[in-house]
Tab-separated table of C-alpha atoms in Angstrom:
chain	number	residue	atom	x	y	z
A	1	MET	CA	-24.395	40.459	11.774
A	2	ARG	CA	-22.410	41.839	14.737
A	3	LEU	CA	-21.004	44.549	12.438
A	4	TYR	CA	-24.436	45.475	11.057
A	5	CYS	CA	-25.756	45.862	14.608
A	6	LYS	CA	-22.840	47.991	15.783
A	7	LEU	CA	-23.120	50.196	12.673
A	8	GLY	CA	-26.870	50.584	13.166
A	9	ASP	CA	-27.697	48.897	9.827
A	10	PHE	CA	-30.853	47.205	11.129
A	11	ASP	CA	-32.237	46.081	7.748
A	12	ASN	CA	-29.201	43.924	7.035
A	13	ALA	CA	-28.981	42.942	10.711
A	14	ASP	CA	-32.582	41.628	10.557
A	15	LYS	CA	-31.841	39.601	7.409
A	16	ALA	CA	-28.648	38.144	8.893
A	17	TYR	CA	-30.413	37.299	12.166
A	18	LYS	CA	-33.176	35.440	10.294
A	19	ILE	CA	-30.587	33.386	8.350
A	20	MET	CA	-28.694	32.582	11.553
A	21	ILE	CA	-31.819	31.323	13.345
A	22	GLU	CA	-32.835	29.160	10.359
A	23	THR	CA	-29.417	27.598	9.797
A	24	ALA	CA	-28.038	27.356	13.337
A	25	PRO	CA	-27.520	23.825	14.769
A	26	LYS	CA	-30.314	22.458	16.928
A	27	GLU	CA	-29.917	22.146	20.673
A	28	PHE	CA	-27.971	18.905	21.155
A	29	ASN	CA	-25.180	17.662	23.395
A	30	ARG	CA	-24.201	21.075	24.737
A	31	THR	CA	-21.917	19.355	27.247
A	32	ARG	CA	-19.285	18.682	24.573
A	33	SER	CA	-16.565	21.360	24.452
A	34	ALA	CA	-16.689	21.919	20.700
A	35	VAL	CA	-20.474	22.230	20.739
A	36	LYS	CA	-20.316	24.601	23.718
A	37	ALA	CA	-18.003	26.814	21.689
A	38	ILE	CA	-20.404	26.855	18.721
A	39	PHE	CA	-23.420	27.719	20.859
A	40	SER	CA	-21.577	30.365	22.875
A	41	ASN	CA	-20.730	32.115	19.597
A	42	ILE	CA	-24.337	31.865	18.345
A	43	ASP	CA	-25.734	33.059	21.684
A	44	SER	CA	-23.313	36.003	21.855
A	45	THR	CA	-24.298	37.036	18.323
A	46	LYS	CA	-27.960	36.856	19.335
A	47	ALA	CA	-27.190	38.980	22.422
A	48	VAL	CA	-25.556	41.678	20.249
A	49	TYR	CA	-28.709	41.729	18.071
A	50	LEU	CA	-30.944	42.081	21.146
A	51	THR	CA	-28.761	44.947	22.412
A	52	ALA	CA	-29.151	46.747	19.090
A	53	LYS	CA	-32.936	46.311	19.442
A	54	GLY	CA	-32.840	47.709	22.996
A	55	HIS	CA	-33.621	44.407	24.793
A	56	PHE	CA	-30.843	44.876	27.363
A	57	GLY	CA	-32.164	42.607	30.082
A	58	GLU	CA	-32.390	39.544	27.823
A	59	SER	CA	-29.032	40.399	26.231
A	60	ASN	CA	-27.261	40.730	29.608
A	61	MET	CA	-28.645	37.360	30.721
A	62	ILE	CA	-27.239	35.624	27.644
A	63	PHE	CA	-23.783	37.152	28.155
A	64	GLU	CA	-23.718	36.215	31.877
A	65	ASN	CA	-24.664	32.617	31.057
A	66	ASN	CA	-21.945	32.430	28.421
A	67	LEU	CA	-19.326	33.832	30.824
A	68	LYS	CA	-20.128	30.984	33.237
A	69	LEU	CA	-18.995	28.540	30.521
A	70	PHE	CA	-15.517	30.052	30.574
A	71	LYS	CA	-14.996	29.057	34.219
A	72	THR	CA	-14.601	25.451	32.956
A	73	PRO	CA	-12.001	24.220	30.403
A	74	PHE	CA	-12.847	25.811	27.061
A	75	PRO	CA	-11.527	24.860	23.624
A	76	VAL	CA	-10.687	28.286	22.136
A	77	VAL	CA	-9.710	31.414	24.085
A	78	GLY	CA	-10.831	33.506	21.124
A	79	TYR	CA	-14.489	32.780	21.906
A	80	GLU	CA	-14.105	34.212	25.401
A	81	VAL	CA	-12.259	37.283	24.078
A	82	ARG	CA	-14.996	37.968	21.517
A	83	THR	CA	-17.777	37.422	24.077
A	84	ARG	CA	-16.205	39.859	26.579
A	85	GLU	CA	-15.623	42.477	23.868
A	86	ASP	CA	-19.272	42.189	22.746
A	87	TYR	CA	-20.456	42.352	26.368
A	88	ALA	CA	-18.356	45.493	26.902
A	89	TRP	CA	-20.082	47.086	23.880
A	90	THR	CA	-23.504	46.111	25.309
A	91	LEU	CA	-22.654	47.598	28.721
A	92	GLU	CA	-21.435	50.845	27.062
A	93	LYS	CA	-24.825	51.060	25.284
A	94	GLN	CA	-26.481	50.929	28.699
A	95	GLY	CA	-24.217	53.618	30.172
A	96	LYS	CA	-22.339	51.121	32.388
A	97	GLY	CA	-18.855	52.381	31.605
A	98	GLU	CA	-17.032	50.883	34.613
A	99	GLU	CA	-18.474	47.432	34.040
A	100	ALA	CA	-17.582	47.683	30.346
A	101	LYS	CA	-14.026	48.697	31.283
A	102	ALA	CA	-13.741	45.631	33.567
A	103	GLN	CA	-14.594	43.350	30.649
A	104	ILE	CA	-11.974	45.010	28.437
A	105	GLU	CA	-9.308	44.575	31.152
A	106	LYS	CA	-10.119	40.875	31.452
A	107	THR	CA	-9.800	40.634	27.654
A	108	LYS	CA	-6.322	42.193	27.811
A	109	ILE	CA	-5.254	39.675	30.471
A	110	LEU	CA	-6.497	36.808	28.312
A	111	LEU	CA	-4.525	38.044	25.294
A	112	LYS	CA	-1.395	38.610	27.400
A	113	ASN	CA	-1.592	35.047	28.743
A	114	VAL	CA	-1.945	33.708	25.225
A	115	GLU	CA	1.101	35.688	24.098
A	116	LYS	CA	3.121	34.413	27.074
A	117	LYS	CA	2.035	30.837	26.415
A	118	HIS	CA	3.302	31.028	22.829
A	119	GLU	CA	6.556	32.869	23.572
A	120	TYR	CA	8.653	29.757	23.028
A	121	ALA	CA	8.661	27.233	20.190
A	122	ASN	CA	6.068	24.561	20.842
A	123	VAL	CA	5.936	21.779	18.270
A	124	GLN	CA	2.898	19.522	17.951
A	125	LEU	CA	2.811	16.375	15.817
A	126	ASN	CA	-0.260	15.213	13.950
A	127	VAL	CA	-0.369	11.992	11.906
A	128	VAL	CA	-2.729	11.408	8.971
A	129	ALA	CA	-2.948	7.854	7.601
A	130	PRO	CA	-5.526	5.346	6.357
A	131	ARG	CA	-6.843	3.098	9.130
A	132	LEU	CA	-7.385	0.109	6.812
A	133	VAL	CA	-4.870	-1.056	4.171
A	134	ASN	CA	-4.012	-4.215	2.234
A	135	ALA	CA	-0.851	-6.260	2.754
A	136	GLU	CA	1.894	-5.800	0.125
A	137	GLU	CA	0.368	-2.479	-0.990
A	138	SER	CA	2.232	0.761	-0.397
A	139	PHE	CA	0.317	3.636	1.211
A	140	GLU	CA	1.110	7.173	2.357
A	141	ILE	CA	1.418	8.482	5.911
A	142	ARG	CA	1.556	12.247	6.391
A	143	LEU	CA	3.189	13.910	9.386
A	144	ASP	CA	2.021	17.478	9.984
A	145	ILE	CA	4.511	19.261	12.240
A	146	VAL	CA	2.864	22.374	13.697
A	147	ASN	CA	4.694	25.034	15.695
A	148	ILE	CA	2.157	26.866	17.883
A	149	GLY	CA	4.865	29.135	19.304
A	150	LYS	CA	6.032	32.411	17.751
A	151	ASN	CA	9.722	31.408	17.624
A	152	ALA	CA	11.236	28.825	15.280
A	153	ALA	CA	12.201	25.279	16.300
A	154	LYS	CA	14.914	23.057	14.816
A	155	LEU	CA	13.551	19.610	13.977
A	156	SER	CA	15.678	16.583	14.852
A	157	LYS	CA	13.987	13.182	14.383
A	158	VAL	CA	10.753	11.217	14.504
A	159	LEU	CA	10.476	7.902	16.327
A	160	GLY	CA	7.789	5.240	16.472
A	161	MET	CA	6.841	5.127	12.783
A	162	SER	CA	8.204	1.686	11.855
A	163	SER	CA	8.871	-1.775	13.257
A	164	SER	CA	10.322	-5.114	12.162
A	165	GLU	CA	7.045	-5.956	10.368
A	166	PHE	CA	6.006	-2.433	9.381
A	167	LYS	CA	8.415	-0.798	6.918
A	168	THR	CA	8.452	2.957	6.346
A	169	SER	CA	10.597	5.162	4.120
A	170	CYS	CA	10.708	8.947	3.840
A	171	SER	CA	9.789	10.542	0.518
A	172	THR	CA	10.346	14.166	1.626
A	173	PHE	CA	13.703	15.666	0.625
A	174	PHE	CA	14.837	16.851	4.086
A	175	CYS	CA	14.458	13.526	5.891
A	176	SER	CA	15.920	10.022	5.671
A	177	GLN	CA	15.159	6.639	7.217
A	178	ARG	CA	17.782	5.062	9.481
A	179	ASN	CA	16.800	1.895	11.326
A	180	ASN	CA	13.528	2.799	13.092
A	181	GLU	CA	14.220	6.541	13.121
A	182	ILE	CA	13.326	9.259	10.642
A	183	GLU	CA	16.194	11.723	10.738
A	184	ILE	CA	15.457	15.334	9.779
A	185	GLU	CA	18.348	17.212	8.258
A	186	SER	CA	18.830	20.978	8.742
A	187	LYS	CA	15.149	21.827	8.881
A	188	LYS	CA	13.357	24.396	11.004
A	189	VAL	CA	9.676	25.067	11.426
A	190	GLY	CA	8.931	28.762	11.826
A	191	GLY	CA	6.699	30.417	14.355
A	192	PHE	CA	3.021	29.588	13.845
A	193	ASP	CA	4.031	27.546	10.810
A	194	VAL	CA	3.625	23.985	9.522
A	195	GLU	CA	6.034	21.546	7.880
A	196	THR	CA	4.924	18.257	6.346
A	197	ILE	CA	6.750	14.945	5.996
A	198	LYS	CA	5.402	12.251	3.683
A	199	LEU	CA	6.208	8.601	4.294
A	200	SER	CA	5.715	5.553	2.104
A	201	SER	CA	4.725	2.538	4.194
A	202	GLN	CA	4.101	-1.143	3.591
A	203	THR	CA	3.835	-4.484	5.364
A	204	SER	CA	3.466	-8.006	4.036
A	205	LYS	CA	1.912	-9.438	7.192
A	206	PRO	CA	-1.804	-8.907	7.939
A	207	GLY	CA	-2.665	-7.765	11.439
A	208	SER	CA	-3.178	-4.693	13.586
A	209	TYR	CA	-0.258	-2.303	14.051
A	210	THR	CA	-0.125	0.548	16.550
A	211	LEU	CA	2.325	3.361	15.878
A	212	ASN	CA	3.437	5.735	18.631
A	213	PRO	CA	4.898	8.753	16.797
A	214	GLU	CA	7.180	11.102	18.726
A	215	ILE	CA	9.121	14.072	17.401
A	216	THR	CA	12.285	15.510	18.930
A	217	TYR	CA	13.144	19.191	18.369
A	218	VAL	CA	15.241	22.024	19.794
A	219	ASN	CA	13.376	25.200	20.846
A	220	ASN	CA	14.597	28.783	20.606
A	221	LEU	CA	16.257	28.493	24.036
A	222	GLY	CA	18.405	25.598	22.830
A	223	GLN	CA	16.425	23.085	24.897
A	224	THR	CA	15.675	19.636	23.490
A	225	ARG	CA	11.983	18.842	23.656
A	226	LYS	CA	9.781	15.918	22.642
A	227	SER	CA	6.188	15.885	21.502
A	228	LYS	CA	4.037	12.777	21.131
A	229	ALA	CA	1.163	12.376	18.714
A	230	LYS	CA	-1.868	10.270	19.524
A	231	PRO	CA	-1.197	6.544	18.988
A	232	LEU	CA	-2.296	5.451	15.540
A	233	THR	CA	-3.652	1.948	14.857
A	234	ILE	CA	-3.600	0.662	11.276
A	235	LYS	CA	-5.362	-2.574	10.357
A	236	VAL	CA	-3.722	-4.571	7.562
A	237	GLU	CA	-5.877	-7.060	5.658
A	238	GLU	CA	-4.857	-9.849	3.305
A	239	SER	CA	-3.793	-8.451	-0.060
A	240	LYS	CA	-6.498	-8.536	-2.675
A	241	PRO	CA	-5.700	-10.115	-6.039
A	242	LYS	CA	-5.356	-7.676	-8.921
A	243	PHE	CA	-7.420	-9.994	-11.107
A	244	ARG	CA	-9.959	-12.784	-10.802
A	245	VAL	CA	-8.434	-15.921	-9.263
A	246	LEU	CA	-10.129	-19.293	-9.634
A	247	PRO	CA	-9.706	-22.090	-7.070
A	248	ASP	CA	-7.208	-24.945	-7.531
A	249	ARG	CA	-4.838	-22.859	-9.644
A	250	ILE	CA	-1.050	-23.198	-9.346
A	251	SER	CA	0.667	-19.811	-9.634
A	252	THR	CA	3.328	-19.548	-12.326
A	253	GLY	CA	5.136	-16.798	-10.407
A	254	SER	CA	4.645	-14.391	-13.342
A	255	LEU	CA	1.922	-11.845	-12.667
A	256	GLU	CA	1.123	-11.350	-16.342
A	257	LEU	CA	0.767	-15.088	-16.989
A	258	ASP	CA	-1.291	-15.667	-13.825
A	259	GLN	CA	-3.561	-12.834	-14.971
A	260	LEU	CA	-4.207	-14.657	-18.247
A	261	LEU	CA	-4.702	-18.005	-16.489
A	262	LEU	CA	-7.004	-16.495	-13.803
A	263	GLY	CA	-4.643	-17.387	-11.003
A	264	GLY	CA	-2.313	-19.942	-12.567
A	265	ILE	CA	-2.235	-23.359	-14.214
A	266	PRO	CA	-5.118	-25.636	-13.154
A	267	GLU	CA	-3.811	-28.185	-10.673
A	268	ASN	CA	-2.414	-31.397	-12.294
A	269	TYR	CA	-2.775	-29.899	-15.798
A	270	ALA	CA	-0.052	-30.169	-18.433
A	271	VAL	CA	0.531	-26.975	-20.406
A	272	VAL	CA	3.157	-26.069	-22.977
A	273	LEU	CA	4.832	-22.690	-23.558
A	274	THR	CA	5.678	-22.102	-27.223
A	275	GLY	CA	8.313	-19.546	-28.138
A	276	SER	CA	11.866	-19.056	-29.308
A	277	PRO	CA	14.650	-18.689	-26.719
A	278	SER	CA	14.579	-15.153	-25.272
A	279	ASP	CA	15.078	-13.232	-22.054
A	280	GLU	CA	11.319	-13.181	-21.549
A	281	ARG	CA	11.077	-16.961	-21.863
A	282	GLU	CA	13.902	-17.444	-19.367
A	283	VAL	CA	12.187	-15.117	-16.873
A	284	ILE	CA	8.899	-17.040	-17.140
A	285	ILE	CA	10.677	-20.382	-16.572
A	286	LYS	CA	12.684	-19.080	-13.629
A	287	ASN	CA	9.593	-17.502	-12.053
A	288	PHE	CA	7.775	-20.843	-12.324
A	289	LEU	CA	10.614	-22.645	-10.532
A	290	GLU	CA	11.094	-19.995	-7.829
A	291	GLU	CA	7.366	-19.845	-7.101
A	292	GLY	CA	7.381	-23.590	-6.491
A	293	THR	CA	10.147	-23.432	-3.872
A	294	LYS	CA	8.605	-20.306	-2.350
A	295	GLU	CA	5.365	-22.254	-1.813
A	296	ASP	CA	7.320	-25.219	-0.352
A	297	GLN	CA	6.397	-27.423	-3.311
A	298	ILE	CA	8.444	-30.226	-4.808
A	299	THR	CA	9.859	-28.618	-7.972
A	300	PHE	CA	11.454	-30.675	-10.771
A	301	PHE	CA	13.411	-29.051	-13.615
A	302	VAL	CA	14.460	-31.006	-16.713
A	303	SER	CA	16.963	-28.830	-18.588
A	304	THR	CA	20.211	-28.734	-20.538
A	305	GLU	CA	21.607	-25.764	-18.563
A	306	ALA	CA	21.759	-24.562	-14.951
A	307	VAL	CA	22.410	-20.838	-15.384
A	308	GLY	CA	21.053	-18.775	-12.487
A	309	LEU	CA	20.007	-21.781	-10.397
A	310	LYS	CA	22.478	-21.452	-7.505
A	311	ASN	CA	19.908	-20.326	-4.915
A	312	LEU	CA	17.380	-22.909	-6.083
A	313	LEU	CA	19.949	-25.725	-5.740
A	314	ASP	CA	20.280	-24.855	-2.042
A	315	ASP	CA	16.608	-25.840	-1.555
A	316	PRO	CA	16.098	-29.611	-1.020
A	317	ASN	CA	12.604	-29.313	-2.591
A	318	PHE	CA	14.210	-28.313	-5.888
A	319	ILE	CA	15.446	-31.244	-8.028
A	320	LEU	CA	17.448	-30.675	-11.217
A	321	PHE	CA	17.713	-33.207	-14.044
A	322	LEU	CA	20.688	-31.877	-16.029
A	323	CYS	CA	20.598	-33.379	-19.546
A	324	ASN	CA	23.997	-32.095	-20.651
A	325	PRO	CA	27.453	-33.481	-19.769
A	326	LYS	CA	29.089	-30.096	-20.479
A	327	PRO	CA	26.765	-27.292	-19.290
A	328	LYS	CA	27.836	-23.635	-19.428
A	329	THR	CA	27.641	-23.409	-15.648
A	330	LYS	CA	29.401	-26.043	-13.584
A	331	VAL	CA	27.003	-27.817	-11.235
A	332	PRO	CA	28.312	-29.509	-8.074
A	333	ASP	CA	27.391	-33.072	-7.167
A	334	LEU	CA	24.386	-32.692	-4.892
A	335	PRO	CA	21.669	-35.069	-3.659
A	336	ASN	CA	19.066	-33.030	-5.561
A	337	VAL	CA	20.966	-33.062	-8.897
A	338	TYR	CA	20.715	-35.885	-11.449
A	339	LYS	CA	23.336	-35.604	-14.205
A	340	LEU	CA	22.491	-37.321	-17.507
A	341	ARG	CA	24.746	-38.205	-20.427
A	342	SER	CA	22.927	-36.233	-23.151
A	343	LYS	CA	20.005	-33.980	-24.023
A	344	THR	CA	18.026	-36.939	-25.367
A	345	ASP	CA	18.932	-39.721	-22.901
A	346	LEU	CA	15.299	-40.722	-22.269
A	347	THR	CA	16.135	-44.048	-20.628
A	348	ASN	CA	18.285	-42.557	-17.897
A	349	LEU	CA	15.909	-39.617	-17.534
A	350	SER	CA	13.053	-42.034	-16.809
A	351	ILE	CA	15.241	-43.924	-14.298
A	352	SER	CA	16.260	-40.660	-12.588
A	353	LEU	CA	12.648	-39.497	-12.381
A	354	ALA	CA	11.642	-42.821	-10.842
A	355	LYS	CA	14.410	-42.493	-8.207
A	356	ALA	CA	13.337	-38.938	-7.407
A	357	PHE	CA	9.681	-40.017	-7.039
A	358	ARG	CA	10.684	-42.467	-4.306
A	359	ASN	CA	12.436	-39.757	-2.276
A	360	ILE	CA	9.675	-37.148	-2.150
A	361	GLU	CA	6.736	-36.766	0.194
A	362	PRO	CA	3.552	-37.979	-1.530
A	363	SER	CA	1.390	-35.400	0.269
A	364	LYS	CA	3.277	-32.319	-0.985
A	365	ASN	CA	2.148	-30.271	-3.975
A	366	LYS	CA	4.428	-30.787	-6.960
A	367	ARG	CA	5.385	-29.035	-10.186
A	368	ILE	CA	7.751	-29.790	-13.047
A	369	CYS	CA	9.216	-27.750	-15.888
A	370	ILE	CA	10.451	-29.711	-18.939
A	371	GLU	CA	12.706	-27.576	-21.148
A	372	THR	CA	14.033	-30.377	-23.398
A	373	VAL	CA	10.948	-31.140	-25.531
A	374	SER	CA	12.397	-29.549	-28.694
A	375	ASP	CA	15.695	-31.491	-28.359
A	376	ILE	CA	13.787	-34.760	-28.028
A	377	LEU	CA	11.476	-33.936	-30.937
A	378	LEU	CA	14.485	-33.176	-33.184
A	379	GLU	CA	16.191	-36.428	-32.179
A	380	TYR	CA	13.307	-38.885	-32.233
A	381	GLY	CA	10.644	-37.298	-34.454
A	382	ALA	CA	6.961	-36.694	-33.787
A	383	LYS	CA	5.771	-40.290	-33.309
A	384	ALA	CA	8.310	-41.362	-30.674
A	385	THR	CA	8.147	-37.970	-28.919
A	386	ARG	CA	4.342	-38.148	-28.729
A	387	LYS	CA	4.592	-41.591	-27.135
A	388	TRP	CA	7.153	-40.416	-24.584
A	389	ILE	CA	5.253	-37.190	-23.745
A	390	SER	CA	1.963	-39.069	-23.392
A	391	GLU	CA	3.412	-41.646	-20.996
A	392	LEU	CA	5.362	-39.045	-19.028
A	393	THR	CA	2.488	-36.584	-18.525
A	394	THR	CA	0.105	-39.400	-17.541
A	395	ASN	CA	2.618	-40.667	-14.974
A	396	LEU	CA	3.393	-37.218	-13.601
A	397	SER	CA	-0.286	-36.199	-13.328
A	398	SER	CA	-1.090	-39.411	-11.434
A	399	LYS	CA	1.583	-38.437	-8.893
A	400	GLY	CA	0.106	-34.972	-8.389
A	401	PHE	CA	2.409	-32.934	-10.632
A	402	THR	CA	1.388	-29.765	-12.487
A	403	ILE	CA	3.384	-29.801	-15.736
A	404	PHE	CA	4.919	-26.838	-17.573
A	405	ALA	CA	6.751	-27.786	-20.794
A	406	VAL	CA	8.607	-25.555	-23.273
A	407	ILE	CA	8.961	-25.959	-27.047
A	408	ASP	CA	10.680	-23.809	-29.705
A	409	LEU	CA	8.379	-23.653	-32.735
A	410	SER	CA	11.017	-22.013	-34.952
A	411	ILE	CA	13.023	-25.255	-35.307
A	412	HIS	CA	10.103	-27.592	-36.093
A	413	THR	CA	7.610	-27.941	-38.894
A	414	SER	CA	4.025	-27.071	-38.012
A	415	GLU	CA	3.023	-30.705	-38.428
A	416	GLN	CA	5.690	-31.951	-36.003
A	417	ALA	CA	5.041	-29.210	-33.434
A	418	ASN	CA	1.261	-29.645	-33.463
A	419	ALA	CA	1.599	-33.412	-33.065
A	420	VAL	CA	3.235	-32.763	-29.691
A	421	ILE	CA	1.341	-29.626	-28.627
A	422	ASN	CA	-2.032	-31.344	-29.068
A	423	LEU	CA	-1.132	-33.746	-26.230
A	424	PHE	CA	-1.155	-30.918	-23.679
A	425	ASP	CA	-4.182	-29.576	-21.778
A	426	GLY	CA	-3.156	-26.011	-22.471
A	427	GLU	CA	-1.006	-23.929	-24.811
A	428	ILE	CA	0.631	-20.586	-23.992
A	429	GLU	CA	2.177	-18.572	-26.815
A	430	LEU	CA	5.115	-16.195	-26.373
A	431	ALA	CA	5.506	-14.303	-29.642
A	432	GLN	CA	7.214	-11.366	-31.309
A	433	THR	CA	4.711	-8.569	-31.943
A	434	GLY	CA	4.151	-6.576	-35.111
A	435	ASP	CA	5.435	-3.362	-33.516
A	436	PRO	CA	8.674	-4.203	-31.650
A	437	LEU	CA	9.305	-0.551	-30.777
A	438	GLU	CA	6.181	-0.397	-28.634
A	439	CYS	CA	5.835	-4.013	-27.545
A	440	LYS	CA	8.704	-6.456	-28.108
A	441	LYS	CA	6.958	-9.628	-26.924
A	442	SER	CA	3.385	-10.579	-26.135
A	443	ILE	CA	2.003	-13.580	-24.292
A	444	ARG	CA	-1.408	-15.200	-24.619
A	445	VAL	CA	-3.206	-18.397	-23.713
A	446	LYS	CA	-4.358	-20.159	-26.890
A	447	LYS	CA	-6.170	-23.032	-25.187
A	448	LEU	CA	-6.927	-24.438	-21.721
A	449	ARG	CA	-9.073	-27.546	-21.842
A	450	ASN	CA	-12.489	-27.126	-20.138
A	451	GLN	CA	-11.232	-24.094	-18.172
A	452	ASP	CA	-11.882	-20.354	-18.187
A	453	PHE	CA	-9.009	-18.041	-19.091
A	454	ASN	CA	-8.356	-14.519	-20.332
A	455	LYS	CA	-8.196	-14.599	-24.135
A	456	ASN	CA	-6.632	-11.142	-24.556
A	457	PRO	CA	-2.846	-11.083	-25.079
A	458	ILE	CA	-0.616	-9.127	-22.706
A	459	CYS	CA	2.401	-7.138	-23.816
A	460	LEU	CA	5.716	-7.744	-22.061
A	461	THR	CA	8.025	-4.721	-21.973
A	462	LYS	CA	11.377	-4.520	-20.287
A	463	GLN	CA	12.126	-1.351	-18.358
A	464	ASN	CA	14.883	-1.039	-15.766
A	465	ASN	CA	15.361	-4.822	-15.760
A	466	THR	CA	11.773	-5.403	-14.675
A	467	GLN	CA	8.751	-6.599	-16.629
A	468	GLU	CA	5.754	-4.365	-16.919
A	469	ILE	CA	2.195	-5.413	-17.768
A	470	LYS	CA	0.382	-3.578	-20.529
A	471	ASP	CA	-2.841	-4.688	-22.201
A	472	THR	CA	-2.744	-5.005	-25.996
């Protein structure tokens, strides 16, 4: 509208003025700096319109009132420059050349001061990050590095973006994380330019974390300078489960299996995993054992081998019943290791279990994995194995154990296998899929007595030595 007025295009000036009056903010909180800036701009535009209409007295009053605002701290010098230029045009219209010239001179001084202020590199740091995140979940922090000077600055490092509990790594190519510092390698930010650094951050501990970011840089005079951003407080809440979790469930340590079981095996239940020996089966068993020790639970393991158990054997809560006199991995004599004469030595296994029961705290949560069911079924047949399993699971459940057994269906007849499987509260199937190129193995829960569970199978794929979940 200013341009229409100065060009004498009053039709368009009238239309623009009407739109401005209808859409301009209402009179509120003029004491705030940002709002003062908005209203000074609106008022100056109105004054230009009044000048074009010949209402000089009212126009001059508006300009004088606006100029009083500039005697106090003002957010943007550009508003004062524009106001004085418009006032000079108004005074020229009234034939007040000297007064108009005085306004132009003050405008030149303002612009010269701005140019002087920005002669040297002046780096400002601004941090953008979510204020509320979940524990264990990675989130992005963005550092906007703004140079409000006309000469370039060499960036050096950023401090205050991580702590012992709050881990941060740099995902931008020109920076790297070293201890609690973000080092910036051979990077400059040009005059009146912006560079951005993206960080990936995470913490496992809920709480409130305050970051105090500070950037170090070298200006165009070779002087080292520091610039601090406003402190940033991030609240970290407990991580939310990725699926529905029911109460009184014992996590298996495998995300895909816990997803099917709605949080894990129901407490004190006995479930059986059916499937041929495979890498996937070994991972599920190991996850079950490691989750037990991680949760400070008494964890029994009845097995014929001890491959990959070194770290678990260091935990006094982990108790191994090794049913093999010649295992592939040599196991030292430890208080938490019971060595049995054979895979099917049920008498000594029962004695060893009884000894172990006496040495554990009754109040602690307990879990057991029994990997020798198939060996016992082959040796003793369905009838004797059923009797042993029935007595064992009843005894273990009464002592507060959650039971996870394993059986290989490929070496038993259906009749023999079902005779044993039917004794368990739940059955989990690990099977080869019809399309091994896309999904090598799938896992599903076939039954879980009187309990809810996810009936859809989940595909297990192996990529980069990790297991990935994919619905089938």
